[in-house]
Amino acid sequence: MTTRALPSSPPASQGVDASGVHAFLDALDADPAIEPHSLMIMRHGRLVASGWWAPYTAERPHLLYSLSKSFTATAAGLAAAEGLLRLDDPVLSYFPELDADVTDPRSRAMLVRHVASMASGHDAETLDRARALDRDNLVRGFLRLPPDRDPGTVFAYNQPTTYTLAAIVQRVTGQSLTDYLRPRLFDPLGIGEAAWQRDRSGRELGFSGLHATTDAALRLGLLYLQGGVWEGERLLPEAWVAEATRTQIATASGPLTGSDWGQGYGLQFWMSRHGYRGDGAYGQFCLVLPEQDAVIATTAATVEMQKVLDLVWEHLLPAFRPGPLSGAEQADAALAERLAGLALPPAAGKPAPPERTEDWSAVVLTPDDSSPARLRGETSVEVAAGADGALLTLVEDGHRLELRLPRDGWSVAEEPVPTAVSGGWTDAGTLEAEVVFLETPHRLAVTCSLPERTFTAHWRTEPLTPLPLRAMGAPRRSA
């Protein structure tokens, strides 16, 4: 949890029309391709709206995916302010032990600025190719992969660039990103729990893997909106904020043209049709809108990320008015009530088998070969049914994840990883469950067939990094 609350006020007092927020919520609810998890809106330094769709809650960290990159950039900015790195230094100068391995002149000419702005000269993602060159040292694999063009001349969304920037920060500071950011960013901003996934070398990824609350993303955006100043104290140099949030490299080419991904790229921030943003896969957003003096943070599970931004521009942007709104007390109260009651609908199904409960009392199911997405390793599902519902146990390589199906709503468990489950019997021979991994955007749909003694499982949104089920949470959970 955060260490202190953000100042708040009714939306109308900050010139925010509650009807626009209602329209945005209506649009999210109406679109089956978008599963919202949280929404927070700040205007003029005041929190005017916030809500979480149960079973997601405010205090839980959420996997931010590539929104992690903006936190990595902030760490780089802090290190630059301390004189530990410079944007115009060659990347290779921070890894002298690789000098003999990196012979391509373009790789040797690559600057910190280039990796910070996704402008390494490669014309496509290099993650798999860099890993193939060196599984144990991604920086070495990346620098051994010759750029296609001169650094600084072409944009490509490219995870090893951010990984390399993060590796530089971790090297020059002698600390992990989270340890370095704790006294310099997290504590001053009032950000509580945060944890970062690491790779096999022990480095925090930088380009992804940060688990933090929606509130943490909102506070980061507010820091940038305020030019690097927080509660009267300068945390980030104003010059760094300006560099990070202006176009460093053009992105308007091919399918990106005209979209919010075609507006240019800064230092681990995207330029938008309005303002700028950090964003992560499946709808993790921190939108900074300087013209409106506003910040919007969301978490979600959707592949339709442009659609989420379109809805923000359609409904929320016009809700920001020039001055306070009068006579809006009832509208503000109605919005607060709606936000407090947000919830994802539970899965359909009856709480007990429609016929013989004893047929389901101790069933072991094996994977159906036609399952759209197989779990990792040797898997099975055990069902122990009774009049009050069922205990569904997912067994993966001998590790057990026990899930109690509730009579209605969601049943939340904390160990071995935070989950929420809902579901039930859709007919006498079929049990269906939805398993939400509460520290991620992901949910697993499981269907059990009694006649076939098999189960199928598929992800509603596929995790970008395959992990065992017991590790589908913040690193503190999976340690």
C-alpha positions as semicolon CSV with decimal commas, in nm:
position;residue;x (nm);y (nm);z (nm)
1;M;0,000;0,000;0,000
2;T;0,103;0,361;-0,046
3;T;0,238;0,541;0,258
4;R;0,012;0,847;0,225
5;A;-0,305;0,929;0,036
6;L;-0,321;1,162;-0,259
7;P;-0,519;1,483;-0,208
8;S;-0,869;1,442;-0,347
9;S;-1,173;1,649;-0,429
10;P;-1,506;1,613;-0,610
11;P;-1,471;1,607;-0,990
12;A;-1,676;1,922;-1,048
13;S;-1,453;2,133;-0,824
14;Q;-1,161;2,057;-1,057
15;G;-1,362;2,115;-1,373
16;V;-1,427;1,747;-1,449
17;D;-1,774;1,660;-1,577
18;A;-1,889;1,336;-1,412
19;S;-2,105;1,254;-1,716
20;G;-1,791;1,210;-1,926
21;V;-1,649;0,960;-1,676
22;H;-1,984;0,776;-1,675
23;A;-1,976;0,763;-2,055
24;F;-1,624;0,620;-2,046
25;L;-1,731;0,353;-1,796
26;D;-2,038;0,275;-2,008
27;A;-1,818;0,229;-2,314
28;L;-1,583;-0,006;-2,126
29;D;-1,875;-0,210;-1,996
30;A;-2,026;-0,235;-2,345
31;D;-1,711;-0,365;-2,515
32;P;-1,654;-0,739;-2,464
33;A;-1,295;-0,702;-2,591
34;I;-1,197;-0,485;-2,291
35;E;-1,173;-0,615;-1,935
36;P;-1,100;-0,310;-1,717
37;H;-0,923;-0,355;-1,385
38;S;-0,872;-0,001;-1,254
39;L;-0,911;0,368;-1,331
40;M;-0,763;0,672;-1,157
41;I;-0,794;1,034;-1,272
42;M;-0,612;1,340;-1,136
43;R;-0,683;1,700;-1,231
44;H;-0,507;2,008;-1,099
45;G;-0,319;1,793;-0,847
46;R;-0,635;1,638;-0,700
47;L;-0,763;1,283;-0,730
48;V;-1,113;1,322;-0,872
49;A;-1,206;0,962;-0,961
50;S;-1,077;0,617;-0,877
51;G;-1,218;0,268;-0,891
52;W;-1,119;-0,098;-0,917
53;W;-1,323;-0,374;-1,074
54;A;-1,357;-0,645;-0,809
55;P;-1,189;-0,884;-0,747
56;Y;-0,905;-0,639;-0,831
57;T;-0,833;-0,397;-0,547
58;A;-0,642;-0,074;-0,490
59;E;-0,369;-0,213;-0,270
60;R;-0,257;-0,500;-0,493
61;P;0,043;-0,460;-0,721
62;H;-0,037;-0,529;-1,087
63;L;0,202;-0,642;-1,359
64;L;0,262;-0,325;-1,561
65;Y;0,439;-0,491;-1,855
66;S;0,607;-0,219;-2,066
67;L;0,485;0,064;-1,847
68;S;0,787;-0,060;-1,649
69;K;1,002;0,115;-1,912
70;S;0,899;0,459;-1,790
71;F;1,017;0,372;-1,440
72;T;1,347;0,252;-1,589
73;A;1,384;0,584;-1,771
74;T;1,323;0,764;-1,443
75;A;1,600;0,563;-1,279
76;A;1,829;0,662;-1,566
77;G;1,733;1,026;-1,519
78;L;1,816;1,009;-1,151
79;A;2,150;0,842;-1,225
80;A;2,227;1,112;-1,484
81;A;2,148;1,381;-1,227
82;E;2,400;1,216;-0,993
83;G;2,665;1,219;-1,265
84;L;2,668;0,840;-1,298
85;L;2,573;0,822;-1,667
86;R;2,542;1,051;-1,967
87;L;2,306;1,017;-2,261
88;D;2,579;1,086;-2,514
89;D;2,827;0,829;-2,387
90;P;2,881;0,515;-2,598
91;V;2,689;0,220;-2,457
92;L;3,001;0,006;-2,484
93;S;3,189;0,238;-2,249
94;Y;2,976;0,101;-1,964
95;F;3,068;-0,259;-2,052
96;P;3,445;-0,256;-2,114
97;E;3,464;-0,632;-2,064
98;L;3,268;-0,669;-2,393
99;D;3,501;-0,451;-2,599
100;A;3,671;-0,739;-2,778
101;D;3,338;-0,912;-2,851
102;V;3,164;-0,613;-3,008
103;T;3,328;-0,538;-3,343
104;D;3,052;-0,394;-3,559
105;P;3,110;-0,017;-3,599
106;R;2,741;0,065;-3,561
107;S;2,719;-0,125;-3,235
108;R;3,031;0,050;-3,112
109;A;2,880;0,388;-3,208
110;M;2,555;0,326;-3,022
111;L;2,495;0,585;-2,749
112;V;2,297;0,566;-2,426
113;R;2,052;0,809;-2,588
114;H;1,991;0,561;-2,866
115;V;1,899;0,271;-2,641
116;A;1,689;0,504;-2,423
117;S;1,485;0,607;-2,728
118;M;1,451;0,272;-2,910
119;A;1,677;0,406;-3,185
120;S;1,961;0,153;-3,177
121;G;1,960;0,122;-3,556
122;H;1,794;-0,219;-3,560
123;D;1,484;-0,219;-3,775
124;A;1,293;-0,481;-3,574
125;E;1,268;-0,642;-3,232
126;T;1,591;-0,822;-3,140
127;L;1,498;-1,003;-2,817
128;D;1,490;-1,358;-2,950
129;R;1,797;-1,309;-3,171
130;A;1,997;-1,149;-2,890
131;R;1,904;-1,430;-2,652
132;A;2,006;-1,685;-2,914
133;L;2,350;-1,523;-2,930
134;D;2,392;-1,523;-2,551
135;R;2,138;-1,676;-2,315
136;D;2,327;-1,565;-2,005
137;N;2,415;-1,206;-2,097
138;L;2,147;-1,026;-2,297
139;V;2,355;-0,708;-2,323
140;R;2,636;-0,902;-2,489
141;G;2,393;-1,077;-2,724
142;F;2,231;-0,746;-2,817
143;L;2,558;-0,561;-2,881
144;R;2,687;-0,850;-3,092
145;L;2,384;-0,814;-3,321
146;P;2,484;-0,557;-3,587
147;P;2,230;-0,275;-3,633
148;D;2,068;-0,256;-3,976
149;R;2,117;0,121;-3,996
150;D;2,310;0,392;-3,818
151;P;2,198;0,438;-3,457
152;G;1,958;0,730;-3,416
153;T;1,808;0,701;-3,764
154;V;1,529;0,445;-3,725
155;F;1,279;0,343;-3,457
156;A;1,206;-0,017;-3,364
157;Y;1,026;-0,127;-3,051
158;N;1,306;-0,338;-2,911
159;Q;1,320;-0,485;-2,560
160;P;1,701;-0,527;-2,537
161;T;1,747;-0,151;-2,576
162;T;1,561;-0,090;-2,250
163;Y;1,725;-0,392;-2,090
164;T;2,064;-0,242;-2,176
165;L;1,963;0,097;-2,032
166;A;1,851;-0,081;-1,713
167;A;2,176;-0,278;-1,703
168;I;2,374;0,047;-1,725
169;V;2,178;0,193;-1,433
170;Q;2,226;-0,121;-1,224
171;R;2,598;-0,123;-1,305
172;V;2,675;0,242;-1,230
173;T;2,466;0,246;-0,912
174;G;2,566;-0,098;-0,786
175;Q;2,201;-0,160;-0,697
176;S;1,890;-0,316;-0,842
177;L;1,643;-0,077;-0,999
178;T;1,397;-0,114;-0,710
179;D;1,666;-0,059;-0,445
180;Y;1,798;0,245;-0,628
181;L;1,451;0,392;-0,682
182;R;1,324;0,329;-0,329
183;P;1,481;0,632;-0,153
184;R;1,491;0,853;-0,463
185;L;1,147;0,795;-0,615
186;F;0,923;0,542;-0,442
187;D;0,949;0,679;-0,089
188;P;0,931;1,050;-0,181
189;L;0,625;0,984;-0,401
190;G;0,459;0,768;-0,135
191;I;0,476;0,450;-0,344
192;G;0,458;0,138;-0,132
193;E;0,507;-0,218;-0,247
194;A;0,685;-0,265;-0,580
195;A;0,874;-0,565;-0,716
196;W;1,053;-0,633;-1,044
197;Q;1,103;-0,963;-1,225
198;R;1,463;-1,066;-1,285
199;D;1,626;-1,269;-1,559
200;R;1,856;-1,567;-1,519
201;S;2,155;-1,337;-1,460
202;G;1,981;-1,175;-1,161
203;R;1,921;-0,838;-1,331
204;E;1,583;-0,676;-1,308
205;L;1,438;-0,671;-1,658
206;G;1,380;-0,299;-1,698
207;F;1,172;-0,340;-2,014
208;S;0,892;-0,527;-1,832
209;G;0,818;-0,714;-1,513
210;L;0,748;-0,432;-1,266
211;H;0,457;-0,508;-1,033
212;A;0,317;-0,191;-0,877
213;T;-0,021;-0,041;-0,799
214;T;-0,227;0,178;-1,029
215;D;-0,162;0,452;-0,776
216;A;0,214;0,416;-0,836
217;A;0,168;0,469;-1,210
218;L;-0,051;0,773;-1,143
219;R;0,210;0,925;-0,911
220;L;0,485;0,876;-1,168
221;G;0,274;1,056;-1,427
222;L;0,203;1,338;-1,184
223;L;0,575;1,380;-1,114
224;Y;0,639;1,426;-1,487
225;L;0,338;1,655;-1,527
226;Q;0,487;1,873;-1,252
227;G;0,821;1,892;-1,429
228;G;1,003;1,663;-1,184
229;V;0,888;1,842;-0,868
230;W;0,695;1,667;-0,590
231;E;0,551;1,854;-0,290
232;G;0,791;2,140;-0,351
233;E;1,100;1,919;-0,378
234;R;1,279;1,860;-0,707
235;L;1,326;1,488;-0,761
236;L;1,407;1,484;-1,133
237;P;1,594;1,749;-1,333
238;E;1,358;1,961;-1,539
239;A;1,583;1,905;-1,840
240;W;1,545;1,526;-1,807
241;V;1,166;1,552;-1,797
242;A;1,174;1,768;-2,109
243;E;1,401;1,523;-2,293
244;A;1,205;1,217;-2,188
245;T;0,869;1,358;-2,295
246;R;0,954;1,502;-2,635
247;T;0,995;1,315;-2,963
248;Q;1,344;1,169;-2,989
249;I;1,267;0,949;-3,289
250;A;0,976;0,937;-3,536
251;T;0,748;0,632;-3,527
252;A;0,496;0,715;-3,801
253;S;0,552;0,434;-4,049
254;G;0,355;0,136;-4,172
255;P;0,068;0,026;-3,946
256;L;0,165;0,277;-3,674
257;T;0,081;0,577;-3,894
258;G;-0,216;0,771;-3,756
259;S;-0,241;0,567;-3,438
260;D;-0,132;0,672;-3,092
261;W;0,180;0,463;-3,154
262;G;0,269;0,676;-3,458
263;Q;0,317;1,007;-3,276
264;G;0,684;0,963;-3,187
265;Y;0,890;0,817;-2,904
266;G;1,080;0,992;-2,627
267;L;1,296;0,836;-2,359
268;Q;1,084;0,533;-2,274
269;F;0,766;0,739;-2,314
270;W;0,531;0,737;-2,613
271;M;0,400;1,060;-2,757
272;S;0,021;1,055;-2,797
273;R;-0,237;1,241;-3,002
274;H;-0,287;1,423;-2,673
275;G;0,003;1,453;-2,430
276;Y;0,234;1,157;-2,376
277;R;0,221;0,825;-2,198
278;G;0,384;0,516;-2,062
279;D;0,202;0,200;-2,158
280;G;0,219;-0,174;-2,117
281;A;0,070;-0,476;-2,289
282;Y;-0,300;-0,547;-2,241
283;G;-0,396;-0,195;-2,135
284;Q;-0,164;-0,071;-1,860
285;F;-0,156;0,306;-1,915
286;C;-0,020;0,622;-1,756
287;L;-0,150;0,912;-1,966
288;V;-0,011;1,259;-1,900
289;L;-0,213;1,546;-2,045
290;P;-0,029;1,876;-1,988
291;E;-0,288;2,089;-2,170
292;Q;-0,559;1,959;-1,938
293;D;-0,331;1,946;-1,630
294;A;-0,444;1,586;-1,585
295;V;-0,311;1,234;-1,540
296;I;-0,506;0,914;-1,609
297;A;-0,388;0,569;-1,501
298;T;-0,553;0,242;-1,596
299;T;-0,493;-0,130;-1,574
300;A;-0,680;-0,380;-1,786
301;A;-0,674;-0,699;-1,989
302;T;-0,731;-0,627;-2,357
303;V;-0,556;-0,662;-2,690
304;E;-0,752;-0,359;-2,811
305;M;-0,524;-0,098;-2,658
306;Q;-0,590;0,162;-2,927
307;K;-0,960;0,127;-2,858
308;V;-0,903;0,213;-2,491
309;L;-0,718;0,529;-2,595
310;D;-0,990;0,614;-2,846
311;L;-1,247;0,593;-2,565
312;V;-1,034;0,821;-2,347
313;W;-1,016;1,081;-2,624
314;E;-1,388;1,044;-2,700
315;H;-1,525;1,060;-2,345
316;L;-1,269;1,170;-2,086
317;L;-1,091;1,443;-2,277
318;P;-1,410;1,651;-2,330
319;A;-1,493;1,601;-1,961
320;F;-1,203;1,828;-1,865
321;R;-1,360;2,177;-1,854
322;P;-1,185;2,515;-1,816
323;G;-1,315;2,584;-1,466
324;P;-1,517;2,444;-1,176
325;L;-1,870;2,321;-1,245
326;S;-2,158;2,437;-1,030
327;G;-2,461;2,240;-0,914
328;A;-2,294;1,903;-0,972
329;E;-2,306;1,759;-0,620
330;Q;-2,555;1,484;-0,708
331;A;-2,368;1,390;-1,024
332;D;-2,039;1,368;-0,835
333;A;-2,200;1,155;-0,563
334;A;-2,351;0,921;-0,821
335;L;-2,013;0,877;-0,988
336;A;-1,841;0,804;-0,656
337;E;-2,107;0,542;-0,578
338;R;-2,061;0,379;-0,917
339;L;-1,684;0,373;-0,886
340;A;-1,708;0,213;-0,542
341;G;-1,922;-0,070;-0,680
342;L;-1,728;-0,167;-0,992
343;A;-1,697;-0,544;-1,040
344;L;-1,616;-0,798;-1,308
345;P;-1,907;-1,037;-1,365
346;P;-1,843;-1,385;-1,226
347;A;-1,846;-1,685;-1,454
348;A;-2,174;-1,862;-1,519
349;G;-2,254;-2,197;-1,364
350;K;-2,455;-2,360;-1,090
351;P;-2,290;-2,401;-0,746
352;A;-2,360;-2,778;-0,734
353;P;-2,393;-3,047;-1,000
354;P;-2,747;-3,065;-1,135
355;E;-2,758;-3,440;-1,079
356;R;-2,536;-3,688;-0,891
357;T;-2,290;-3,498;-0,671
358;E;-2,105;-3,817;-0,585
359;D;-2,002;-3,863;-0,950
360;W;-1,781;-3,556;-0,906
361;S;-1,663;-3,630;-0,554
362;A;-1,306;-3,733;-0,640
363;V;-1,227;-3,690;-1,007
364;V;-0,883;-3,668;-1,165
365;L;-0,875;-3,522;-1,516
366;T;-0,597;-3,521;-1,774
367;P;-0,535;-3,261;-2,047
368;D;-0,745;-3,276;-2,359
369;D;-0,508;-3,282;-2,656
370;S;-0,726;-3,021;-2,827
371;S;-0,683;-2,770;-2,544
372;P;-0,607;-2,427;-2,698
373;A;-0,327;-2,356;-2,452
374;R;-0,143;-2,623;-2,258
375;L;-0,013;-2,555;-1,911
376;R;0,354;-2,608;-1,840
377;G;0,494;-2,955;-1,770
378;E;0,291;-3,250;-1,645
379;T;-0,056;-3,132;-1,553
380;S;-0,385;-3,261;-1,419
381;V;-0,698;-3,128;-1,257
382;E;-0,860;-3,273;-0,946
383;V;-1,221;-3,205;-0,853
384;A;-1,367;-3,267;-0,508
385;A;-1,734;-3,177;-0,521
386;G;-1,995;-3,138;-0,253
387;A;-2,332;-2,979;-0,198
388;D;-2,168;-2,643;-0,128
389;G;-1,960;-2,632;-0,445
390;A;-1,625;-2,769;-0,549
391;L;-1,257;-2,764;-0,471
392;L;-1,074;-2,741;-0,802
393;T;-0,703;-2,825;-0,783
394;L;-0,469;-2,751;-1,072
395;V;-0,162;-2,974;-1,050
396;E;0,142;-2,863;-1,247
397;D;0,466;-3,062;-1,218
398;G;0,358;-3,176;-0,874
399;H;0,275;-2,825;-0,750
400;R;-0,084;-2,780;-0,641
401;L;-0,301;-2,471;-0,683
402;E;-0,621;-2,523;-0,485
403;L;-0,920;-2,313;-0,587
404;R;-1,247;-2,306;-0,394
405;L;-1,542;-2,230;-0,620
406;P;-1,790;-2,007;-0,434
407;R;-2,169;-2,033;-0,445
408;D;-2,170;-1,694;-0,616
409;G;-1,929;-1,414;-0,697
410;W;-1,554;-1,456;-0,664
411;S;-1,354;-1,658;-0,413
412;V;-1,016;-1,499;-0,334
413;A;-0,710;-1,689;-0,211
414;E;-0,363;-1,555;-0,131
415;E;-0,142;-1,865;-0,145
416;P;0,058;-1,989;-0,321
417;V;-0,025;-1,695;-0,549
418;P;-0,311;-1,442;-0,527
419;T;-0,609;-1,568;-0,725
420;A;-0,982;-1,520;-0,759
421;V;-1,204;-1,794;-0,898
422;S;-1,565;-1,819;-1,006
423;G;-1,770;-2,067;-1,202
424;G;-1,974;-2,381;-1,161
425;W;-2,156;-2,656;-1,346
426;T;-2,300;-2,568;-1,684
427;D;-2,450;-2,918;-1,716
428;A;-2,426;-3,252;-1,537
429;G;-2,099;-3,341;-1,707
430;T;-1,926;-3,004;-1,736
431;L;-1,760;-2,782;-1,476
432;E;-1,625;-2,444;-1,587
433;A;-1,408;-2,204;-1,391
434;E;-1,241;-1,868;-1,450
435;V;-0,916;-1,822;-1,257
436;V;-0,795;-1,462;-1,223
437;F;-0,431;-1,411;-1,123
438;L;-0,480;-1,092;-0,926
439;E;-0,130;-0,944;-0,959
440;T;-0,138;-0,973;-1,339
441;P;-0,377;-0,889;-1,623
442;H;-0,434;-1,259;-1,686
443;R;-0,710;-1,511;-1,631
444;L;-0,724;-1,879;-1,714
445;A;-1,042;-2,049;-1,832
446;V;-1,068;-2,415;-1,727
447;T;-1,334;-2,655;-1,855
448;C;-1,367;-3,000;-1,699
449;S;-1,546;-3,284;-1,875
450;L;-1,670;-3,572;-1,658
451;P;-1,764;-3,807;-1,947
452;E;-1,421;-3,766;-2,109
453;R;-1,225;-3,740;-1,781
454;T;-1,032;-3,453;-1,944
455;F;-0,991;-3,078;-1,904
456;T;-0,907;-2,791;-2,135
457;A;-0,739;-2,468;-2,029
458;H;-0,677;-2,147;-2,218
459;W;-0,563;-1,798;-2,133
460;R;-0,804;-1,514;-2,201
461;T;-0,492;-1,301;-2,257
462;E;-0,169;-1,492;-2,311
463;P;0,113;-1,411;-2,063
464;L;0,403;-1,267;-2,260
465;T;0,648;-1,454;-2,039
466;P;0,545;-1,817;-1,982
467;L;0,560;-1,890;-1,610
468;P;0,443;-2,170;-1,383
469;L;0,102;-2,098;-1,234
470;R;0,254;-2,063;-0,887
471;A;0,472;-1,778;-1,021
472;M;0,187;-1,580;-1,180
473;G;0,225;-1,293;-0,937
474;A;0,469;-1,037;-0,807
475;P;0,820;-1,181;-0,748
476;R;0,776;-1,172;-0,370
477;R;0,501;-1,428;-0,416
478;S;0,692;-1,663;-0,642
479;A;1,023;-1,662;-0,457
